[in-house]
Amino acid sequence: MSDEEQLTAPCAAPSDAPAGTGHAPTPPPTLPPDDALSPHRGGHPLPSSHPPEVFVPLRRWVLDSATELHAMRSDLREQLAASAPAPGSGGGGLPDSVVLVTSELATNALAHGNPPAQVHLLVDGHAVLVVVSDNDTTHAPFLAQDREPGAGGFGLKIARQLSADVGWWTDASGKHVWATFEDESYA
């Protein structure tokens, strides 16, 4: 057994995600490491937490590779439009923010985690919850700091800026990164 510390959240949340397939991806060399065990690399791990339990599942996608991201984004946009109120009653750029953040989190799961990545879309009447899961429980989501524009590694910063809240947890099925988006016009 290794001396390396296993990262887990304070308590496990229920998940319907199946166990992983055991194959590990090789991240592209230009992406920064997503390693909570190396805080000296210009950042720190995202604090672990669970999302509120009031959300109802709406849709789930399973992504084996980055080539499936385009289809997931398109379908996500359609799902959000179908669950949104009529035009003119609010909503603004919320769907765009949800799609962008979900794409960033899914890209992170595919590049730094252990695919397949699972993307869950949930709603609660006035907010949207996105949970992106992968099978890697050894690395925490990593908040990049002190990087030059174009150097990559800003997905979690984008998520924190565009969403109401962001967090993560691990359990027996893997690592789960979530973001909530609040808008009273969503049903």
Tab-separated table of C-alpha atoms in Angstrom:
chain	number	residue	atom	x	y	z
A	1	MET	CA	0.000	0.000	0.000
A	2	SER	CA	1.223	3.490	-0.825
A	3	ASP	CA	1.892	6.331	1.608
A	4	GLU	CA	-0.268	8.552	-0.598
A	5	GLU	CA	-3.350	9.856	1.139
A	6	GLN	CA	-6.784	8.869	-0.164
A	7	LEU	CA	-9.159	11.829	-0.391
A	8	THR	CA	-12.747	11.343	0.687
A	9	ALA	CA	-15.539	13.654	1.679
A	10	PRO	CA	-16.727	13.772	5.301
A	11	CYS	CA	-19.774	11.619	4.479
A	12	ALA	CA	-21.037	9.774	1.441
A	13	ALA	CA	-24.041	10.828	-0.591
A	14	PRO	CA	-26.234	8.380	-2.428
A	15	SER	CA	-25.358	7.810	-6.071
A	16	ASP	CA	-26.793	5.682	-8.804
A	17	ALA	CA	-23.504	5.679	-10.723
A	18	PRO	CA	-22.076	2.234	-11.503
A	19	ALA	CA	-18.524	1.298	-10.592
A	20	GLY	CA	-15.806	2.180	-13.091
A	21	THR	CA	-14.325	0.152	-15.862
A	22	GLY	CA	-10.795	0.401	-14.500
A	23	HIS	CA	-9.118	2.014	-17.522
A	24	ALA	CA	-7.193	5.205	-16.874
A	25	PRO	CA	-7.058	8.111	-19.353
A	26	THR	CA	-3.888	9.855	-20.335
A	27	PRO	CA	-4.462	13.604	-20.030
A	28	PRO	CA	-3.090	15.777	-22.814
A	29	PRO	CA	0.352	17.141	-21.858
A	30	THR	CA	-0.826	20.769	-22.036
A	31	LEU	CA	-3.407	20.405	-19.259
A	32	PRO	CA	-2.284	21.179	-15.689
A	33	PRO	CA	-2.361	18.425	-13.074
A	34	ASP	CA	-5.571	17.990	-11.085
A	35	ASP	CA	-3.788	16.729	-7.999
A	36	ALA	CA	-4.830	17.786	-4.506
A	37	LEU	CA	-1.730	16.122	-3.120
A	38	SER	CA	0.426	18.762	-4.839
A	39	PRO	CA	-0.852	22.129	-3.524
A	40	HIS	CA	2.534	23.692	-4.241
A	41	ARG	CA	1.719	23.667	-7.968
A	42	GLY	CA	-0.081	27.014	-7.839
A	43	GLY	CA	-3.479	26.267	-6.361
A	44	HIS	CA	-5.489	24.356	-3.798
A	45	PRO	CA	-8.248	21.742	-3.667
A	46	LEU	CA	-11.899	22.731	-3.832
A	47	PRO	CA	-13.468	22.180	-0.376
A	48	SER	CA	-15.621	19.050	-0.239
A	49	SER	CA	-19.362	19.331	0.363
A	50	HIS	CA	-22.685	17.900	-0.790
A	51	PRO	CA	-25.388	19.673	-2.780
A	52	PRO	CA	-28.840	20.214	-1.270
A	53	GLU	CA	-31.025	17.095	-1.406
A	54	VAL	CA	-34.150	18.827	-2.780
A	55	PHE	CA	-33.363	18.263	-6.467
A	56	VAL	CA	-35.207	15.858	-8.779
A	57	PRO	CA	-33.288	14.044	-11.559
A	58	LEU	CA	-34.155	15.206	-15.072
A	59	ARG	CA	-31.492	13.687	-17.390
A	60	ARG	CA	-28.211	11.723	-17.319
A	61	TRP	CA	-25.424	11.388	-19.896
A	62	VAL	CA	-22.499	8.942	-19.893
A	63	LEU	CA	-19.390	10.226	-21.696
A	64	ASP	CA	-16.508	7.935	-22.637
A	65	SER	CA	-14.490	10.577	-24.495
A	66	ALA	CA	-14.297	14.272	-25.323
A	67	THR	CA	-15.835	13.598	-28.742
A	68	GLU	CA	-19.194	13.137	-26.975
A	69	LEU	CA	-19.142	16.588	-25.340
A	70	HIS	CA	-20.735	18.391	-28.301
A	71	ALA	CA	-23.789	16.114	-28.322
A	72	MET	CA	-24.124	16.378	-24.523
A	73	ARG	CA	-23.995	20.203	-24.656
A	74	SER	CA	-26.643	20.300	-27.397
A	75	ASP	CA	-28.950	17.916	-25.533
A	76	LEU	CA	-28.372	19.783	-22.249
A	77	ARG	CA	-29.376	23.048	-23.911
A	78	GLU	CA	-32.578	21.375	-25.199
A	79	GLN	CA	-33.362	19.946	-21.745
A	80	LEU	CA	-32.907	23.362	-20.141
A	81	ALA	CA	-35.127	25.019	-22.767
A	82	ALA	CA	-37.838	22.420	-22.188
A	83	SER	CA	-37.790	23.006	-18.423
A	84	ALA	CA	-37.596	26.830	-18.638
A	85	PRO	CA	-40.547	29.238	-18.554
A	86	ALA	CA	-41.866	31.016	-21.616
A	87	PRO	CA	-39.610	33.673	-23.189
A	88	GLY	CA	-39.804	37.079	-21.557
A	89	SER	CA	-40.354	35.788	-18.026
A	90	GLY	CA	-36.709	35.809	-16.987
A	91	GLY	CA	-33.911	33.297	-17.242
A	92	GLY	CA	-31.393	35.571	-18.951
A	93	GLY	CA	-28.113	33.794	-19.600
A	94	LEU	CA	-28.713	30.979	-17.119
A	95	PRO	CA	-28.874	28.202	-19.749
A	96	ASP	CA	-25.606	29.405	-21.287
A	97	SER	CA	-23.941	29.411	-17.854
A	98	VAL	CA	-25.232	25.916	-17.075
A	99	VAL	CA	-23.996	24.566	-20.422
A	100	LEU	CA	-20.571	26.226	-20.097
A	101	VAL	CA	-19.974	25.062	-16.524
A	102	THR	CA	-21.244	21.548	-17.254
A	103	SER	CA	-18.922	21.330	-20.251
A	104	GLU	CA	-15.959	22.502	-18.139
A	105	LEU	CA	-16.701	19.982	-15.373
A	106	ALA	CA	-17.198	17.129	-17.854
A	107	THR	CA	-13.964	18.040	-19.647
A	108	ASN	CA	-12.142	17.959	-16.298
A	109	ALA	CA	-13.633	14.545	-15.485
A	110	LEU	CA	-12.524	13.147	-18.848
A	111	ALA	CA	-9.048	14.731	-18.791
A	112	HIS	CA	-8.133	14.364	-15.113
A	113	GLY	CA	-10.460	11.672	-13.792
A	114	ASN	CA	-11.126	8.088	-14.697
A	115	PRO	CA	-13.795	7.868	-17.439
A	116	PRO	CA	-16.516	7.285	-18.152
A	117	ALA	CA	-17.825	10.609	-16.900
A	118	GLN	CA	-21.471	10.790	-15.905
A	119	VAL	CA	-23.357	14.069	-16.118
A	120	HIS	CA	-26.579	14.428	-14.127
A	121	LEU	CA	-29.045	17.295	-14.617
A	122	LEU	CA	-31.443	17.899	-11.706
A	123	VAL	CA	-34.022	20.625	-10.946
A	124	ASP	CA	-35.961	21.723	-7.860
A	125	GLY	CA	-38.492	24.308	-9.066
A	126	HIS	CA	-36.254	27.378	-8.952
A	127	ALA	CA	-32.734	26.057	-9.414
A	128	VAL	CA	-30.643	23.691	-11.514
A	129	LEU	CA	-28.078	21.226	-10.173
A	130	VAL	CA	-25.432	19.601	-12.345
A	131	VAL	CA	-23.363	16.708	-10.955
A	132	VAL	CA	-20.415	15.362	-12.966
A	133	SER	CA	-18.918	12.086	-11.762
A	134	ASP	CA	-15.896	9.973	-12.646
A	135	ASN	CA	-14.219	6.935	-11.111
A	136	ASP	CA	-11.101	8.631	-9.676
A	137	THR	CA	-11.278	9.057	-5.889
A	138	THR	CA	-7.572	9.835	-5.440
A	139	HIS	CA	-7.549	13.426	-6.719
A	140	ALA	CA	-9.602	16.349	-5.485
A	141	PRO	CA	-10.879	19.013	-7.872
A	142	PHE	CA	-8.058	21.546	-8.061
A	143	LEU	CA	-8.505	25.334	-8.147
A	144	ALA	CA	-5.775	26.789	-10.338
A	145	GLN	CA	-4.015	29.953	-9.224
A	146	ASP	CA	-1.357	32.216	-10.695
A	147	ARG	CA	-1.660	30.884	-14.238
A	148	GLU	CA	-1.251	32.927	-17.375
A	149	PRO	CA	-4.297	33.337	-19.637
A	150	GLY	CA	-4.304	30.504	-22.161
A	151	ALA	CA	-2.437	28.151	-19.800
A	152	GLY	CA	-5.623	26.197	-19.047
A	153	GLY	CA	-6.864	24.924	-15.724
A	154	PHE	CA	-9.555	27.552	-15.146
A	155	GLY	CA	-12.672	25.337	-15.408
A	156	LEU	CA	-13.395	25.352	-11.675
A	157	LYS	CA	-12.821	29.103	-11.473
A	158	ILE	CA	-15.355	29.577	-14.258
A	159	ALA	CA	-17.755	27.268	-12.401
A	160	ARG	CA	-17.370	29.270	-9.193
A	161	GLN	CA	-17.986	32.570	-11.020
A	162	LEU	CA	-21.052	31.483	-13.001
A	163	SER	CA	-22.831	29.226	-10.504
A	164	ALA	CA	-24.459	29.854	-7.133
A	165	ASP	CA	-22.351	27.159	-5.431
A	166	VAL	CA	-19.787	24.471	-6.316
A	167	GLY	CA	-18.597	21.465	-4.342
A	168	TRP	CA	-17.576	17.841	-4.514
A	169	TRP	CA	-17.580	14.555	-2.617
A	170	THR	CA	-16.377	11.009	-3.081
A	171	ASP	CA	-18.025	7.706	-2.300
A	172	ALA	CA	-17.656	4.075	-3.358
A	173	SER	CA	-18.808	4.914	-6.906
A	174	GLY	CA	-16.285	7.717	-7.522
A	175	LYS	CA	-15.763	11.463	-7.368
A	176	HIS	CA	-18.725	13.803	-7.865
A	177	VAL	CA	-18.327	17.523	-8.658
A	178	TRP	CA	-21.485	19.638	-8.532
A	179	ALA	CA	-22.674	23.149	-9.307
A	180	THR	CA	-26.013	24.849	-8.622
A	181	PHE	CA	-27.626	27.623	-10.627
A	182	GLU	CA	-30.445	29.637	-9.098
A	183	ASP	CA	-33.154	31.388	-11.029
A	184	GLU	CA	-36.695	31.817	-9.742
A	185	SER	CA	-38.010	31.578	-13.323
A	186	TYR	CA	-37.052	27.880	-13.659
A	187	ALA	CA	-39.753	25.325	-12.987
